[in-house]
Amino acid sequence: MSARDAIEVARTALLAVAPDLAGERIAPDAPFRDQFDFDSMDFMHFVAGLAKATGIDIPERDYPRLQSLADCARYLHERGWR
Amino acid sequence: MPALGADMEAGTLVEWLKRPGERIARGDAVAVVETQKGAIEIESFQPGVLREIRVETGARVPVGEVLALIDGEAGAAAAAPVHATAEAPARAIAAAPPPRPGAAAEPEPEPVVLSGQRRVPISPLARRLAEERGIDVATLQPGADGTIGLAEVEAARAALAPAGAPAARAAGERGLDLAAMRRAIAAAMARSHREIPHYFVSSTLDLAPLLAWLERTNATRAPPGRLLYLVPLLKAVARAMASAPELNGHYEADVFTPSAAVHMGVAIAMRGGGLIAPAIHDVDRLDLDTLMAKLDDLVLRVRGGRLRSSELADPTVTVSNLGEHTADAILPVIYPPQVAIVGCGQIVPRPWVSDGGLVVRPTMTITVGGDHRVSDGRSAAKFLARVEALLKTPEAL
Amino acid sequence: MSATRRITYREAVREALREALLRDPRVFLMGEDVGRYGGSYACSSGLLAEFGEERIRDTPLSESGFVGAGIGAAIGGMRPIVEVMTVNFSLLALDQIVNNAATVRHMSGGQIAVPVVIRMATGAGRQLAAQHSHSLECWYAHVPGIRAVAPATVADARGMLWTALQEPNPVVIFEHATLYNDEGEVPGEGELAVDIDRAAVRRAGDDLSLITYGGSLKKALAAADALAGERIGCEVIDLRTLRPLDEETILASVRRTHRALIVDEGWRSGSLAGEIAARIAEEAFFDLDAPVRRVCSAEVPIPYPRHLEEAATPQVDGIVAAARGLVRR
């Protein structure tokens, strides 16, 4: 697995929640909420999507570690996603 | 054409979802109407067979106009106009007549009669012009002061004029005109500021019990089944309404009508700007998972610009939740004809005195905006105390 | 076009008197203190020196006597101008005006004309208390056989007198006591006489008709200014002639604006405002988008202290508030 793949899976989960972001540039390092309107409901769906796509159980206490695409990639890597 | 909010005067019929001859169940979406709040699905509260469509797509239709006729069940000859007033609070002028089960075989919809004893004042000029222009005065919505004048007739006439722009819009572009939405928000808020003598009462609450309970609950659940803190919060607010009924209901034409049910408007931000507060019905009686599902569905459809007419039928009270990473408190402005609004700030850790010692607790400042024509700060204080008590035992919500 | 001149209402009245005295030898002025004192509002100062005691006649304090003498002189072929100090005092001459001046033409089968002009000050605003401050124009406007006019502008004060003198029937001119020091434009030269038949639209507007006269005109105009800032367009109508009322101008305006607010310093009960409201209801009911409203004086004898006098009479704030109510804002 490359870091690029992890970012891509996170981006796909993000677009599933906010299809209106398709085609827009999403900076990997900037927190989602700094880039677009992203509320707790969106975030919840995003995490659910990410968990489903990767098969990783993501507990609520880890939510703060998933604030940007790069965050997500790091997290998935730590959790041993292949 | 139902009134999808107190300030709506007309809507543009953009799509018929049923064809003449099709069966319609109660609650089926029959048509899509574009309003300042986006595209709304109009539901039928009358089961039967769609007999006749009266309004072409693209037409701008004033509130109260008959859109279509539905033949009632069991071959009853009486045709019921498609309408969505069943869940809406009673108005001084019913926008359309209720179906009359025992009515004879007269297929034409009856002219609307003023409901109740109160006669809506209409100026001589308004009455004359309405007559000259073929506008049924019973379909006119009174102005903010409860009377019908020239302005209301002109608005109805403008609404009757063939619509240009909305009809020309491509179907794929259906959705929101953000400028129009901003104007609608401005109109409602200007009216609120003009007419409602607001008061504000705040409490800062310790949310540690709620958040601890939520963490325990969510830890046992997969991500899609987890609850947002907003859900038990809404439930607590809805249940606490019972302790201050003067905060829940509508104030129209100098009369406050309390509501037994708590239909909670939830202010939802649109991406790209704008705000809409559709209702979740009977929040005080929903279990948390159902409430979560409804909230989820509502947010999704708000973002998609596809709400149902019954959701826009005026909520009885509104909650405006700023959410995470926002600001500490909000002095919310009441959405007429409601008489209260509950504003929730973000959750912030604050120093807190507990058992005489200083601790750090996650806290939230909740502010009630109330209408002095109906209640005083005392009601809001009582209500907030009740919210606090309910949030101490979230498992009981 | 000649340039205009800027003079006071008082100067306009004096010029009009002087013009009348110069143009028509049958004209003479009489009343209390009009000669040596120059008039209680100084409208005739200097005229005694210019025209002499025959034509500027001080009278005893007897309104019934000197108004009656004026009526007799008019019947005899003169063109008398009788000044009564205030409308309150004119009540002593009411018998002469109502029972004689107003009736003689009728009772003589049209044989006897009464071309008398009676001028008097009216209204509150100068802290002269209840016996000098009332607005009783309405009582005269009630009586057939009399023409009642109320010059509210300097130009009308300058121009109405001559026209009134040409009228073969009695004309009562009401000069509001707060107007004498006000300045305004009059034509620099040429004929200054103006009609005494028609109301004037002093300001055009679309949202409501503000109908008023005399001393209330400036308040109505100030209110219209304030309301313009709120995008409420007032059409301000100056009645000018209180009898016969120019119904045509009033109704045309109300039919266009659909709302009428009448400002009248008289008391509301039995007022001229009431008469106008009734005519609007009779003739323009189906054009009304709101009930006709009135701003009148409080139903008390006009008080002496300034704050109470102001509170008792129509003021700009009250007019503005009533107008907002009419347009439902």
Short mmCIF file of C-alpha atoms in Angstrom, two decimals, chain B residues 78-371:
data_model
loop_
_atom_site.label_atom_id
_atom_site.label_comp_id
_atom_site.label_asym_id
_atom_site.label_seq_id
_atom_site.Cartn_x
_atom_site.Cartn_y
_atom_site.Cartn_z
CA ALA B 78 -65.89 13.54 -4.23
CA ALA B 79 -62.58 14.79 -5.48
CA ALA B 80 -60.13 16.07 -2.97
CA PRO B 81 -57.71 18.77 -3.96
CA VAL B 82 -54.10 17.76 -3.53
CA HIS B 83 -53.02 19.46 -0.45
CA ALA B 84 -50.74 19.23 2.49
CA THR B 85 -52.50 21.02 5.24
CA ALA B 86 -53.21 18.02 7.41
CA GLU B 87 -50.02 18.36 9.40
CA ALA B 88 -49.83 22.08 9.18
CA PRO B 89 -50.97 24.21 12.06
CA ALA B 90 -54.38 25.73 11.63
CA ARG B 91 -54.37 29.08 9.90
CA ALA B 92 -56.86 31.85 9.99
CA ILE B 93 -57.56 31.10 6.37
CA ALA B 94 -57.35 27.48 5.40
CA ALA B 95 -55.42 27.39 2.17
CA ALA B 96 -57.68 24.73 0.74
CA PRO B 97 -60.87 23.05 1.86
CA PRO B 98 -60.63 19.73 3.62
CA PRO B 99 -62.21 16.85 1.75
CA ARG B 100 -65.83 16.42 2.67
CA PRO B 101 -66.49 12.72 2.96
CA GLY B 102 -70.24 13.01 2.77
CA ALA B 103 -70.33 15.54 0.01
CA ALA B 104 -72.51 14.99 -3.01
CA ALA B 105 -71.15 14.28 -6.46
CA GLU B 106 -70.12 17.86 -7.08
CA PRO B 107 -66.63 17.48 -8.52
CA GLU B 108 -65.59 21.11 -8.42
CA PRO B 109 -63.59 22.07 -5.36
CA GLU B 110 -65.62 24.25 -3.10
CA PRO B 111 -64.66 27.86 -2.74
CA VAL B 112 -62.64 28.18 0.39
CA VAL B 113 -64.51 29.51 3.35
CA LEU B 114 -62.96 31.43 6.15
CA SER B 115 -62.43 28.95 8.89
CA GLY B 116 -63.30 29.63 12.48
CA GLN B 117 -65.30 32.58 13.70
CA ARG B 118 -62.73 35.26 13.08
CA ARG B 119 -63.21 37.23 9.89
CA VAL B 120 -59.98 38.31 8.28
CA PRO B 121 -60.10 42.06 7.64
CA ILE B 122 -59.75 42.84 3.96
CA SER B 123 -59.66 46.35 2.64
CA PRO B 124 -62.40 47.47 0.27
CA LEU B 125 -59.81 48.06 -2.44
CA ALA B 126 -58.29 44.59 -2.00
CA ARG B 127 -61.70 42.98 -2.21
CA ARG B 128 -62.63 44.93 -5.33
CA LEU B 129 -59.33 44.28 -7.14
CA ALA B 130 -59.39 40.60 -6.25
CA GLU B 131 -62.86 40.38 -7.72
CA GLU B 132 -61.84 42.23 -10.88
CA ARG B 133 -58.83 40.00 -11.37
CA GLY B 134 -60.58 36.77 -10.61
CA ILE B 135 -58.65 36.07 -7.45
CA ASP B 136 -60.54 34.24 -4.74
CA VAL B 137 -60.05 36.36 -1.63
CA ALA B 138 -60.13 33.25 0.51
CA THR B 139 -56.88 32.15 -1.06
CA LEU B 140 -55.11 35.33 -0.03
CA GLN B 141 -52.64 35.16 2.81
CA PRO B 142 -53.03 38.07 5.24
CA GLY B 143 -50.03 40.30 5.83
CA ALA B 144 -48.00 40.48 8.98
CA ASP B 145 -50.70 42.54 10.67
CA GLY B 146 -53.37 39.98 9.93
CA THR B 147 -55.19 42.01 7.31
CA ILE B 148 -55.48 41.63 3.57
CA GLY B 149 -54.75 44.76 1.60
CA LEU B 150 -53.58 45.85 -1.80
CA ALA B 151 -50.11 44.35 -1.24
CA GLU B 152 -51.51 40.86 -0.72
CA VAL B 153 -53.67 41.07 -3.84
CA GLU B 154 -50.76 42.37 -5.89
CA ALA B 155 -48.59 39.52 -4.64
CA ALA B 156 -51.23 36.98 -5.60
CA ARG B 157 -51.59 38.60 -9.00
CA ALA B 158 -47.84 38.59 -9.54
CA ALA B 159 -47.84 34.94 -8.58
CA LEU B 160 -50.55 34.21 -11.16
CA ALA B 161 -48.53 35.81 -13.94
CA PRO B 162 -46.71 33.25 -16.05
CA ALA B 163 -43.28 32.60 -14.65
CA GLY B 164 -40.39 33.15 -16.97
CA ALA B 165 -37.11 32.36 -15.34
CA PRO B 166 -37.91 29.35 -13.18
CA ALA B 167 -39.59 27.50 -16.04
CA ALA B 168 -36.64 28.15 -18.27
CA ARG B 169 -34.27 26.56 -15.84
CA ALA B 170 -33.04 23.12 -16.88
CA ALA B 171 -34.32 20.20 -14.86
CA GLY B 172 -30.81 19.25 -13.78
CA GLU B 173 -30.35 22.60 -12.21
CA ARG B 174 -33.32 22.22 -9.96
CA GLY B 175 -32.40 23.34 -6.52
CA LEU B 176 -31.69 26.47 -4.72
CA ASP B 177 -31.55 30.03 -5.67
CA LEU B 178 -29.29 31.18 -2.86
CA ALA B 179 -30.08 34.83 -3.42
CA ALA B 180 -33.78 34.09 -3.14
CA MET B 181 -33.14 32.07 -0.01
CA ARG B 182 -31.19 34.94 1.48
CA ARG B 183 -34.10 37.25 0.71
CA ALA B 184 -36.49 34.82 2.36
CA ILE B 185 -34.29 34.63 5.45
CA ALA B 186 -34.01 38.41 5.47
CA ALA B 187 -37.76 38.84 5.18
CA ALA B 188 -38.47 36.41 8.00
CA MET B 189 -35.80 37.85 10.27
CA ALA B 190 -36.80 41.45 9.54
CA ARG B 191 -40.35 40.56 10.45
CA SER B 192 -39.09 38.87 13.60
CA HIS B 193 -37.10 41.91 14.64
CA ARG B 194 -39.98 44.20 13.82
CA GLU B 195 -42.74 42.29 15.55
CA ILE B 196 -41.28 40.09 18.23
CA PRO B 197 -40.10 41.63 21.49
CA HIS B 198 -37.29 39.18 22.13
CA TYR B 199 -35.75 38.29 25.44
CA PHE B 200 -32.77 36.00 25.92
CA VAL B 201 -31.96 33.68 28.81
CA SER B 202 -28.80 31.57 28.95
CA SER B 203 -27.37 28.75 30.99
CA THR B 204 -24.03 27.03 30.73
CA LEU B 205 -24.45 23.32 31.30
CA ASP B 206 -22.02 20.60 32.28
CA LEU B 207 -22.18 18.03 29.49
CA ALA B 208 -19.81 15.54 31.09
CA PRO B 209 -22.58 13.04 31.95
CA LEU B 210 -24.01 13.27 28.44
CA LEU B 211 -20.66 12.90 26.68
CA ALA B 212 -19.54 10.06 28.93
CA TRP B 213 -22.76 8.20 28.26
CA LEU B 214 -22.48 8.89 24.54
CA GLU B 215 -18.90 7.59 24.45
CA ARG B 216 -19.93 4.39 26.23
CA THR B 217 -22.88 3.94 23.90
CA ASN B 218 -20.99 4.68 20.70
CA ALA B 219 -18.06 2.46 21.73
CA THR B 220 -20.32 -0.56 21.31
CA ARG B 221 -21.56 0.53 17.92
CA ALA B 222 -20.16 0.50 14.41
CA PRO B 223 -19.67 3.97 12.90
CA PRO B 224 -22.97 4.09 10.95
CA GLY B 225 -24.97 3.38 14.12
CA ARG B 226 -23.31 5.97 16.32
CA LEU B 227 -25.17 8.92 17.73
CA LEU B 228 -24.18 12.56 17.47
CA TYR B 229 -24.43 14.56 20.67
CA LEU B 230 -27.02 16.69 18.93
CA VAL B 231 -29.47 13.79 19.09
CA PRO B 232 -29.84 13.42 22.88
CA LEU B 233 -29.61 17.22 23.07
CA LEU B 234 -32.60 17.66 20.74
CA LYS B 235 -34.50 15.04 22.67
CA ALA B 236 -33.82 16.75 25.98
CA VAL B 237 -34.88 20.12 24.55
CA ALA B 238 -38.04 18.61 23.11
CA ARG B 239 -38.96 16.90 26.37
CA ALA B 240 -38.23 20.00 28.41
CA MET B 241 -40.83 21.86 26.32
CA ALA B 242 -43.45 20.21 28.48
CA SER B 243 -42.23 22.32 31.40
CA ALA B 244 -42.71 25.55 29.42
CA PRO B 245 -45.57 25.11 26.96
CA GLU B 246 -45.56 28.86 26.34
CA LEU B 247 -42.35 28.38 24.32
CA ASN B 248 -43.86 25.85 21.92
CA GLY B 249 -46.46 26.92 19.39
CA HIS B 250 -47.44 29.71 17.08
CA TYR B 251 -48.36 33.36 17.50
CA GLU B 252 -50.61 34.58 14.75
CA ALA B 253 -53.03 37.50 14.53
CA ASP B 254 -52.43 38.46 18.17
CA VAL B 255 -53.23 35.00 19.43
CA PHE B 256 -50.83 32.40 20.80
CA THR B 257 -51.77 28.82 20.10
CA PRO B 258 -49.65 26.40 22.11
CA SER B 259 -48.83 23.10 20.45
CA ALA B 260 -49.21 19.79 22.22
CA ALA B 261 -46.78 18.18 19.80
CA VAL B 262 -43.15 19.24 19.58
CA HIS B 263 -42.26 19.64 15.92
CA MET B 264 -38.72 20.78 16.09
CA GLY B 265 -37.18 22.94 13.43
CA VAL B 266 -33.52 22.09 13.11
CA ALA B 267 -31.44 24.83 11.53
CA ILE B 268 -29.30 23.16 8.88
CA ALA B 269 -26.64 25.06 6.99
CA MET B 270 -26.48 24.62 3.24
CA ARG B 271 -23.13 24.17 1.65
CA GLY B 272 -22.24 27.44 0.02
CA GLY B 273 -24.47 29.49 2.29
CA GLY B 274 -28.05 29.67 3.33
CA LEU B 275 -29.90 28.09 6.16
CA ILE B 276 -33.05 26.10 6.36
CA ALA B 277 -34.91 24.78 9.36
CA PRO B 278 -37.20 21.91 8.39
CA ALA B 279 -39.12 20.11 11.09
CA ILE B 280 -38.69 16.74 12.66
CA HIS B 281 -42.09 15.81 14.01
CA ASP B 282 -42.82 14.72 17.58
CA VAL B 283 -39.19 14.84 18.66
CA ASP B 284 -40.18 14.43 22.31
CA ARG B 285 -41.59 11.01 21.52
CA LEU B 286 -38.94 9.57 19.20
CA ASP B 287 -36.32 7.18 20.52
CA LEU B 288 -32.77 8.33 19.95
CA ASP B 289 -31.98 5.97 17.10
CA THR B 290 -35.07 6.99 15.18
CA LEU B 291 -34.28 10.63 15.84
CA MET B 292 -30.73 10.09 14.61
CA ALA B 293 -32.01 8.44 11.46
CA LYS B 294 -34.47 11.24 10.82
CA LEU B 295 -31.85 13.90 11.39
CA ASP B 296 -29.45 12.09 9.09
CA ASP B 297 -32.07 11.79 6.37
CA LEU B 298 -33.05 15.42 6.78
CA VAL B 299 -29.52 16.75 6.51
CA LEU B 300 -28.94 14.64 3.43
CA ARG B 301 -32.06 15.94 1.74
CA VAL B 302 -31.45 19.55 2.75
CA ARG B 303 -28.07 19.33 1.09
CA GLY B 304 -29.66 17.68 -1.91
CA GLY B 305 -32.30 20.41 -2.06
CA ARG B 306 -35.17 17.97 -1.82
CA LEU B 307 -37.42 18.45 1.17
CA ARG B 308 -40.96 17.32 1.73
CA SER B 309 -43.84 19.68 2.17
CA SER B 310 -44.76 18.29 5.58
CA GLU B 311 -41.27 19.06 6.89
CA LEU B 312 -41.64 22.68 6.00
CA ALA B 313 -45.04 22.96 7.55
CA ASP B 314 -44.13 25.30 10.32
CA PRO B 315 -42.16 23.80 13.17
CA THR B 316 -43.43 24.68 16.63
CA VAL B 317 -39.99 25.58 17.98
CA THR B 318 -36.52 25.71 16.48
CA VAL B 319 -33.08 24.64 17.64
CA SER B 320 -30.02 26.34 16.22
CA ASN B 321 -26.91 24.35 17.03
CA LEU B 322 -23.63 26.02 16.17
CA GLY B 323 -21.75 22.71 16.25
CA GLU B 324 -18.13 21.80 16.80
CA HIS B 325 -15.26 24.19 16.26
CA THR B 326 -17.51 27.21 16.05
CA ALA B 327 -18.34 29.73 18.76
CA ASP B 328 -19.36 29.65 22.38
CA ALA B 329 -22.85 31.08 22.30
CA ILE B 330 -25.55 32.36 20.00
CA LEU B 331 -28.41 34.80 20.65
CA PRO B 332 -30.87 33.23 18.25
CA VAL B 333 -33.67 35.12 16.48
CA ILE B 334 -37.13 33.61 16.52
CA TYR B 335 -38.62 32.40 13.26
CA PRO B 336 -42.19 33.71 13.09
CA PRO B 337 -44.83 32.55 13.80
CA GLN B 338 -42.91 30.51 16.36
CA VAL B 339 -42.41 32.01 19.81
CA ALA B 340 -39.07 30.59 20.88
CA ILE B 341 -35.76 29.39 19.57
CA VAL B 342 -33.02 27.50 21.37
CA GLY B 343 -29.43 28.34 20.47
CA CYS B 344 -26.60 25.95 21.39
CA GLY B 345 -22.95 26.97 21.37
CA GLN B 346 -20.02 24.67 20.81
CA ILE B 347 -18.89 22.30 23.54
CA VAL B 348 -15.90 23.84 25.30
CA PRO B 349 -13.85 22.64 28.27
CA ARG B 350 -14.28 25.18 31.04
CA PRO B 351 -13.25 25.37 34.70
CA TRP B 352 -16.19 24.08 36.68
CA VAL B 353 -17.01 23.92 40.38
CA SER B 354 -18.04 20.47 41.46
CA ASP B 355 -18.50 19.49 45.11
CA GLY B 356 -16.65 22.64 46.16
CA GLY B 357 -13.60 21.80 44.06
CA LEU B 358 -12.44 23.10 40.71
CA VAL B 359 -12.51 20.68 37.80
CA VAL B 360 -12.49 20.93 34.00
CA ARG B 361 -15.73 19.98 32.33
CA PRO B 362 -17.03 19.98 28.77
CA THR B 363 -19.70 22.67 28.80
CA MET B 364 -22.26 24.18 26.49
CA THR B 365 -23.99 27.54 26.66
CA ILE B 366 -27.62 27.25 25.69
CA THR B 367 -29.58 30.42 25.04
CA VAL B 368 -33.32 30.64 24.70
CA GLY B 369 -34.72 33.47 22.59
CA GLY B 370 -38.29 33.99 23.74
CA ASP B 371 -41.23 36.13 22.68
#
